[in-house]
Tab-separated table of C-alpha atoms in Angstrom:
chain	number	residue	atom	x	y	z
F	8	UNK	CA	49.981	4.618	-45.873
F	9	UNK	CA	50.556	7.820	-47.988
F	10	UNK	CA	46.847	7.517	-48.988
F	11	UNK	CA	45.659	7.486	-45.269
F	12	UNK	CA	47.758	10.409	-44.466
F	13	UNK	CA	46.321	12.250	-47.463
F	14	UNK	CA	42.696	11.396	-46.455
F	15	UNK	CA	43.483	12.549	-42.827
F	16	UNK	CA	44.723	15.816	-44.077
F	17	UNK	CA	41.644	16.573	-46.266
F	18	UNK	CA	39.262	15.711	-43.481
F	19	UNK	CA	38.625	18.197	-40.741
F	20	UNK	CA	39.567	16.750	-37.314
F	21	UNK	CA	36.568	14.825	-35.636
F	22	UNK	CA	36.318	17.065	-32.668
F	23	UNK	CA	35.933	20.202	-35.020
F	24	UNK	CA	33.309	18.530	-37.069
F	25	UNK	CA	31.239	17.477	-33.985
F	26	UNK	CA	31.529	21.078	-32.631
F	27	UNK	CA	30.287	22.393	-36.088
F	28	UNK	CA	27.476	19.801	-35.941
F	29	UNK	CA	26.490	20.984	-32.381
F	30	UNK	CA	26.519	24.469	-33.281
F	31	UNK	CA	24.401	23.953	-36.384
F	32	UNK	CA	21.971	21.978	-34.243
F	33	UNK	CA	21.841	24.716	-31.606
F	34	UNK	CA	21.293	27.340	-34.343
F	35	UNK	CA	18.261	25.135	-35.706
F	36	UNK	CA	16.965	24.841	-31.943
F	37	UNK	CA	17.306	28.651	-31.454
F	38	UNK	CA	15.576	29.376	-34.849
F	39	UNK	CA	12.773	27.010	-34.117
F	40	UNK	CA	12.281	28.135	-30.728
F	41	UNK	CA	11.970	31.634	-32.049
F	42	UNK	CA	9.207	30.507	-34.260
F	43	UNK	CA	7.400	29.285	-31.111
F	44	UNK	CA	8.432	25.576	-31.062
F	45	UNK	CA	8.300	24.711	-27.397
F	46	UNK	CA	10.006	21.374	-27.522
F	47	UNK	CA	12.979	22.992	-29.257
F	48	UNK	CA	13.098	25.416	-26.332
F	49	UNK	CA	12.864	22.522	-23.912
F	50	UNK	CA	15.991	21.233	-25.571
F	51	UNK	CA	17.746	24.595	-25.135
F	52	UNK	CA	16.659	24.816	-21.680
F	53	UNK	CA	18.197	21.376	-20.960
F	54	UNK	CA	21.439	22.278	-22.552
F	55	UNK	CA	21.906	25.691	-20.734
F	56	UNK	CA	20.049	25.304	-17.504
F	57	UNK	CA	23.168	24.179	-15.528
F	58	UNK	CA	25.282	26.988	-16.963
F	59	UNK	CA	22.513	29.691	-16.194
F	60	UNK	CA	21.809	28.182	-12.614
F	61	UNK	CA	25.507	28.085	-11.938
F	62	UNK	CA	26.118	31.645	-12.991
F	63	UNK	CA	22.968	33.157	-11.128
F	64	UNK	CA	24.000	31.244	-7.928
F	65	UNK	CA	27.479	32.750	-8.068
F	66	UNK	CA	26.069	36.117	-8.654
F	67	UNK	CA	22.982	36.111	-6.343
F	68	UNK	CA	23.353	33.237	-3.924
F	69	UNK	CA	21.086	30.648	-3.083
F	70	UNK	CA	18.109	32.949	-2.230
F	71	UNK	CA	15.169	32.949	-4.770
F	72	UNK	CA	17.767	30.896	-7.103
F	73	UNK	CA	14.795	28.685	-8.689
F	74	UNK	CA	12.707	31.767	-9.591
F	75	UNK	CA	15.808	33.508	-11.066
F	76	UNK	CA	16.609	30.717	-13.374
F	77	UNK	CA	12.973	30.556	-14.533
F	78	UNK	CA	12.777	34.406	-15.059
F	79	UNK	CA	16.051	34.128	-17.210
F	80	UNK	CA	14.532	31.455	-19.416
F	81	UNK	CA	11.047	33.269	-19.624
F	82	UNK	CA	13.001	36.396	-20.799
F	83	UNK	CA	14.739	34.280	-23.363
F	84	UNK	CA	11.560	32.683	-24.601
F	85	UNK	CA	9.992	36.133	-25.014
F	86	UNK	CA	12.863	37.571	-26.483
F	87	UNK	CA	13.946	34.864	-29.098
F	88	UNK	CA	11.732	36.121	-31.779
F	89	UNK	CA	13.855	39.284	-31.948
F	90	UNK	CA	17.268	37.589	-31.692
F	91	UNK	CA	18.996	38.373	-34.821
F	92	UNK	CA	21.910	36.049	-34.976
F	93	UNK	CA	21.163	32.635	-33.564
F	94	UNK	CA	24.997	31.836	-33.310
F	95	UNK	CA	25.016	34.365	-30.398
F	96	UNK	CA	22.408	32.601	-28.369
F	97	UNK	CA	24.895	31.585	-25.690
F	98	UNK	CA	26.288	35.150	-25.324
F	99	UNK	CA	22.818	36.470	-25.252
F	100	UNK	CA	21.504	34.135	-22.609
F	101	UNK	CA	24.564	35.009	-20.395
F	102	UNK	CA	23.423	38.717	-20.832
F	103	UNK	CA	19.892	37.908	-19.815
F	104	UNK	CA	21.152	36.060	-16.708
F	105	UNK	CA	23.293	38.965	-15.995
F	106	UNK	CA	20.275	41.366	-16.301
F	107	UNK	CA	18.158	39.122	-14.218
F	108	UNK	CA	20.869	39.240	-11.497
F	109	UNK	CA	21.051	42.909	-11.683
F	110	UNK	CA	17.304	43.395	-11.439
F	111	UNK	CA	17.031	41.050	-8.623
F	112	UNK	CA	19.836	43.131	-6.845
F	113	UNK	CA	17.973	46.424	-7.348
F	114	UNK	CA	14.557	45.050	-6.308
F	115	UNK	CA	15.862	43.386	-3.149
F	116	UNK	CA	18.652	45.624	-2.100
F	117	UNK	CA	17.951	45.905	1.721
F	118	UNK	CA	17.772	41.993	1.786
F	119	UNK	CA	20.886	41.682	-0.398
F	120	UNK	CA	22.698	44.193	1.966
F	121	UNK	CA	21.584	42.212	5.061
F	122	UNK	CA	22.712	39.024	3.370
F	123	UNK	CA	26.104	40.518	2.617
F	124	UNK	CA	26.395	41.719	6.118
F	125	UNK	CA	25.591	38.235	7.490
F	126	UNK	CA	28.282	36.984	5.129
F	127	UNK	CA	30.695	39.433	6.467
F	128	UNK	CA	29.926	38.637	9.928
F	129	UNK	CA	30.501	34.937	9.324
F	130	UNK	CA	33.668	35.682	7.525
F	131	UNK	CA	35.148	37.458	10.450
F	132	UNK	CA	34.895	34.374	12.444
F	133	UNK	CA	38.132	32.527	12.643
F	134	UNK	CA	38.255	29.585	10.177
F	135	UNK	CA	38.500	26.094	11.463
F	136	UNK	CA	41.122	23.727	10.395
F	137	UNK	CA	39.149	20.623	9.043
F	138	UNK	CA	40.173	17.238	9.390
F	139	UNK	CA	38.720	15.226	6.460
F	140	UNK	CA	39.105	16.118	2.860
F	141	UNK	CA	35.477	16.349	2.155
F	142	UNK	CA	34.768	18.837	4.952
F	143	UNK	CA	37.755	20.621	3.807
F	144	UNK	CA	36.421	20.879	0.272
F	145	UNK	CA	33.154	22.067	1.606
F	146	UNK	CA	34.738	24.681	3.892
F	147	UNK	CA	36.799	25.968	0.748
F	148	UNK	CA	33.517	26.074	-1.471
F	149	UNK	CA	31.962	28.157	1.392
F	150	UNK	CA	35.027	30.605	1.570
F	151	UNK	CA	34.835	31.046	-2.124
F	152	UNK	CA	31.119	31.654	-2.052
F	153	UNK	CA	31.573	34.266	0.751
F	154	UNK	CA	34.722	35.736	-1.021
F	155	UNK	CA	32.495	36.221	-4.099
F	156	UNK	CA	29.682	38.052	-1.998
F	157	UNK	CA	32.384	40.536	-0.768
F	158	UNK	CA	33.050	41.728	-4.305
F	159	UNK	CA	30.876	44.298	-6.130
F	160	UNK	CA	28.518	42.941	-8.532
F	161	UNK	CA	30.611	44.295	-11.396
F	162	UNK	CA	33.767	42.666	-10.183
F	163	UNK	CA	31.938	39.418	-9.373
F	164	UNK	CA	30.150	39.193	-12.824
F	165	UNK	CA	33.530	39.428	-14.642
F	166	UNK	CA	35.185	36.993	-12.287
F	167	UNK	CA	32.465	34.536	-12.542
F	168	UNK	CA	32.284	34.749	-16.251
F	169	UNK	CA	36.046	34.542	-16.725
F	170	UNK	CA	37.548	32.269	-14.045
F	171	UNK	CA	34.425	29.966	-13.356
F	172	UNK	CA	32.536	29.952	-16.564
F	173	UNK	CA	35.643	30.193	-18.593
F	174	UNK	CA	34.589	32.673	-21.024
F	175	UNK	CA	36.862	34.779	-23.082
F	176	UNK	CA	37.544	38.574	-22.436
F	177	UNK	CA	35.706	39.404	-25.705
F	178	UNK	CA	32.605	37.492	-25.113
F	179	UNK	CA	32.491	39.047	-21.421
F	180	UNK	CA	32.700	42.543	-22.912
F	181	UNK	CA	29.946	41.714	-25.274
F	182	UNK	CA	27.635	40.114	-22.555
F	183	UNK	CA	28.072	43.099	-20.040
F	184	UNK	CA	28.292	45.659	-22.732
F	185	UNK	CA	31.537	47.138	-21.750
F	186	UNK	CA	35.001	47.551	-23.397
F	187	UNK	CA	37.354	44.766	-23.327
F	188	UNK	CA	39.852	46.920	-21.322
F	189	UNK	CA	37.285	47.343	-18.678
F	190	UNK	CA	36.757	43.621	-18.402
F	191	UNK	CA	40.354	43.161	-17.752
F	192	UNK	CA	40.687	45.825	-15.317
F	193	UNK	CA	37.799	44.585	-13.335
F	194	UNK	CA	39.124	40.969	-13.425
F	195	UNK	CA	42.374	42.237	-11.949
F	196	UNK	CA	40.798	44.043	-9.214
F	197	UNK	CA	38.490	41.148	-8.373
F	198	UNK	CA	41.214	38.785	-8.101
F	199	UNK	CA	43.348	41.006	-6.011
F	200	UNK	CA	40.408	41.593	-3.686
F	201	UNK	CA	39.408	37.800	-3.496
F	202	UNK	CA	42.969	36.894	-3.105
F	203	UNK	CA	43.240	39.070	-0.052
F	204	UNK	CA	40.133	37.773	1.432
F	205	UNK	CA	41.045	34.074	1.182
F	206	UNK	CA	44.511	34.774	2.590
F	207	UNK	CA	42.788	36.397	5.572
F	208	UNK	CA	40.762	33.394	5.896
F	209	UNK	CA	44.064	31.477	6.191
F	210	UNK	CA	43.909	29.906	2.562
F	211	UNK	CA	47.630	29.922	1.365
F	212	UNK	CA	47.865	30.559	-2.433
W	9	UNK	CA	47.476	48.560	-13.048
W	10	UNK	CA	49.966	45.995	-12.430
W	11	UNK	CA	49.242	42.167	-12.895
W	12	UNK	CA	49.346	39.731	-10.164
W	13	UNK	CA	52.438	37.430	-10.481
W	14	UNK	CA	51.475	34.875	-13.022
W	15	UNK	CA	52.040	31.873	-10.532
W	16	UNK	CA	49.748	33.565	-7.793
W	17	UNK	CA	47.252	34.364	-10.563
W	18	UNK	CA	47.356	30.620	-11.654
W	19	UNK	CA	47.287	29.538	-8.089
W	20	UNK	CA	44.123	31.476	-7.378
W	21	UNK	CA	42.303	30.541	-10.519
W	22	UNK	CA	43.041	26.923	-9.921
W	23	UNK	CA	41.759	27.310	-6.283
W	24	UNK	CA	38.632	28.887	-7.353
W	25	UNK	CA	38.084	25.989	-10.105
W	26	UNK	CA	38.661	23.378	-7.564
W	27	UNK	CA	36.508	24.889	-5.012
W	28	UNK	CA	33.806	26.072	-7.346
W	29	UNK	CA	30.623	26.649	-5.205
W	30	UNK	CA	28.126	24.115	-6.561
W	31	UNK	CA	24.414	25.511	-6.787
W	32	UNK	CA	21.841	23.382	-4.959
W	33	UNK	CA	20.168	20.987	-7.490
W	34	UNK	CA	17.059	22.132	-9.126
W	35	UNK	CA	13.591	20.905	-8.335
W	36	UNK	CA	12.574	17.841	-10.130
W	37	UNK	CA	9.639	19.618	-11.548
W	38	UNK	CA	11.405	22.828	-12.545
W	39	UNK	CA	11.471	22.110	-16.275
W	40	UNK	CA	7.773	21.172	-16.372
W	41	UNK	CA	6.912	24.333	-14.366
W	42	UNK	CA	8.683	26.383	-16.875
W	43	UNK	CA	6.878	24.722	-19.699
W	44	UNK	CA	3.636	25.352	-18.118
W	45	UNK	CA	4.529	28.966	-17.745
W	46	UNK	CA	5.518	29.155	-21.385
W	47	UNK	CA	2.010	27.791	-22.296
W	48	UNK	CA	0.484	30.841	-20.380
W	49	UNK	CA	2.521	33.147	-22.373
W	50	UNK	CA	0.941	34.388	-25.511
W	51	UNK	CA	3.633	33.662	-28.197
W	52	UNK	CA	4.382	36.755	-30.236
W	53	UNK	CA	6.110	36.271	-33.534
W	54	UNK	CA	8.811	38.381	-34.965
W	55	UNK	CA	6.424	40.274	-37.162
W	56	UNK	CA	3.844	40.889	-34.374
W	57	UNK	CA	6.788	42.145	-32.249
W	58	UNK	CA	7.922	44.483	-35.141
W	59	UNK	CA	4.533	45.876	-35.456
W	60	UNK	CA	5.013	49.059	-33.514
W	61	UNK	CA	8.035	49.873	-35.728
W	62	UNK	CA	5.871	49.195	-38.852
W	63	UNK	CA	3.021	51.172	-37.291
W	64	UNK	CA	5.571	54.220	-36.674
W	65	UNK	CA	6.928	54.168	-40.281
W	66	UNK	CA	3.352	54.011	-41.566
W	67	UNK	CA	2.512	56.904	-39.380
W	68	UNK	CA	5.548	58.801	-40.627
W	69	UNK	CA	4.379	58.150	-44.377
W	70	UNK	CA	0.985	59.169	-43.549
W	71	UNK	CA	2.207	62.509	-41.991
W	72	UNK	CA	4.289	63.161	-45.020
W	73	UNK	CA	1.329	62.575	-47.242
W	74	UNK	CA	-0.819	64.807	-45.061
W	75	UNK	CA	1.718	67.528	-45.192
W	76	UNK	CA	1.813	67.258	-48.818
W	77	UNK	CA	-1.937	67.202	-49.271
W	78	UNK	CA	-2.404	70.162	-47.079
W	79	UNK	CA	0.196	72.232	-48.909
W	80	UNK	CA	-1.417	71.306	-52.252
W	81	UNK	CA	-4.942	72.490	-50.794
W	82	UNK	CA	-3.596	75.626	-49.429
W	83	UNK	CA	-1.797	76.483	-52.955
W	84	UNK	CA	-5.469	75.680	-54.459
W	85	UNK	CA	-6.999	77.852	-51.785
W	86	UNK	CA	-4.624	80.781	-52.532
W	87	UNK	CA	-5.381	80.485	-56.124
W	88	UNK	CA	-9.137	80.732	-55.311
W	89	UNK	CA	-8.432	83.787	-53.249
W	90	UNK	CA	-6.457	85.146	-56.249
W	91	UNK	CA	-9.408	84.520	-58.463
W	92	UNK	CA	-11.825	85.958	-56.142
W	93	UNK	CA	-9.650	89.146	-55.820
W	94	UNK	CA	-9.658	89.415	-59.623
W	95	UNK	CA	-13.442	88.962	-59.543
W	96	UNK	CA	-13.962	91.438	-56.919
W	97	UNK	CA	-11.803	93.957	-59.045
W	98	UNK	CA	-13.795	93.201	-62.068
W	99	UNK	CA	-17.071	93.716	-60.169
W	100	UNK	CA	-15.921	97.061	-58.758
W	101	UNK	CA	-14.539	98.296	-61.960
W	102	UNK	CA	-17.940	97.283	-63.917
W	103	UNK	CA	-19.962	98.835	-60.959
W	104	UNK	CA	-17.964	101.921	-61.176
W	105	UNK	CA	-18.379	102.084	-64.966
W	106	UNK	CA	-22.119	101.508	-64.413
W	107	UNK	CA	-22.283	104.226	-61.777
W	108	UNK	CA	-20.497	106.606	-64.220
W	109	UNK	CA	-23.095	105.864	-66.861
W	110	UNK	CA	-25.780	106.626	-64.323
W	111	UNK	CA	-24.241	109.884	-63.194
W	112	UNK	CA	-23.870	111.184	-66.707
W	113	UNK	CA	-27.552	110.301	-67.358
W	114	UNK	CA	-28.504	112.223	-64.061
W	115	UNK	CA	-26.534	115.304	-65.241
W	116	UNK	CA	-28.504	115.158	-68.451
W	117	UNK	CA	-31.559	114.829	-66.709
W	118	UNK	CA	-30.696	117.715	-64.211
W	119	UNK	CA	-29.766	119.866	-66.984
W	120	UNK	CA	-33.069	119.075	-68.859
W	121	UNK	CA	-34.963	120.013	-65.689
W	122	UNK	CA	-33.000	123.234	-65.261
W	123	UNK	CA	-33.637	124.261	-68.862
W	124	UNK	CA	-37.338	123.469	-68.532
W	125	UNK	CA	-37.818	125.421	-65.269
W	126	UNK	CA	-35.771	128.349	-66.971
W	127	UNK	CA	-38.123	128.232	-70.088
W	128	UNK	CA	-41.176	128.164	-67.742
W	129	UNK	CA	-39.881	131.144	-65.896
W	130	UNK	CA	-39.152	133.055	-68.992
W	131	UNK	CA	-42.752	132.289	-70.304
W	132	UNK	CA	-44.363	133.519	-67.076
W	133	UNK	CA	-42.313	136.710	-67.311
W	134	UNK	CA	-43.394	137.333	-70.985
W	135	UNK	CA	-47.039	136.631	-70.316
W	136	UNK	CA	-47.189	139.094	-67.306
W	137	UNK	CA	-48.312	142.765	-68.024
């Protein structure tokens, strides 16, 4: 029994070992992709596609989502040879996604504004009380999506990365290239504004 | 900046996570489309991407060498000019000396002529009645 315990203490936990291995595997994939290996990049795409897609969806909505995802990965492929630290790939890819979203907003500003106005108009209609849980869930998802659209892109970015993507303040500061204090401040204002919006729509929090 | 009460904050975050807007699924061929797009992209290695930086540093080195070379050349040219000045001074001095020598000989010649003419005059005067 004592031997088993000693042995357990000497060995790192399985979860920690798995994470280390995954990180090492990812680093290897990043390095190979940086050397022009397309099959490694395909694997990276499979690992990150959902996260990039989700982030871009929260930031830009459904309009041109496929193109935006493609653009993000294309930029990643082009930029990989210059990525100095493979371990920062995740942060770097989020940063690319953020830049893609911002560029999309700048290029399509009139369209972006009209979409937001439509969202605002829709949000002014009184919300219905749904009967079934599924419909209720869809309704809430729609409200969250509309609520996000009411925030500025800066506030939305921080809220999406922190509350939805579950990234720490420090990493968000690196992604957005802003001080950590600014991340906290934006998060506070974003939450306050979103909470107000949701309460106006009849959601009790 | 004051924080939202922790309970309210937690409730909001929980609500957002429970009702996370799910993006529409990607097209089935999106991955293949991306891979085809990558095939069309010319791959540029790190070294190729760093080429401009390498070229800039080479240009700087070349510029420094050019400056150093031109400086050296100017120094050499100045030396040539100095040598040319010395040569000119030498030539002028020599020439002046030569002129002086010529002048002395001219003076002698004139004196000879004047002496001769005076002698002729005295001869003419003595022979006349």
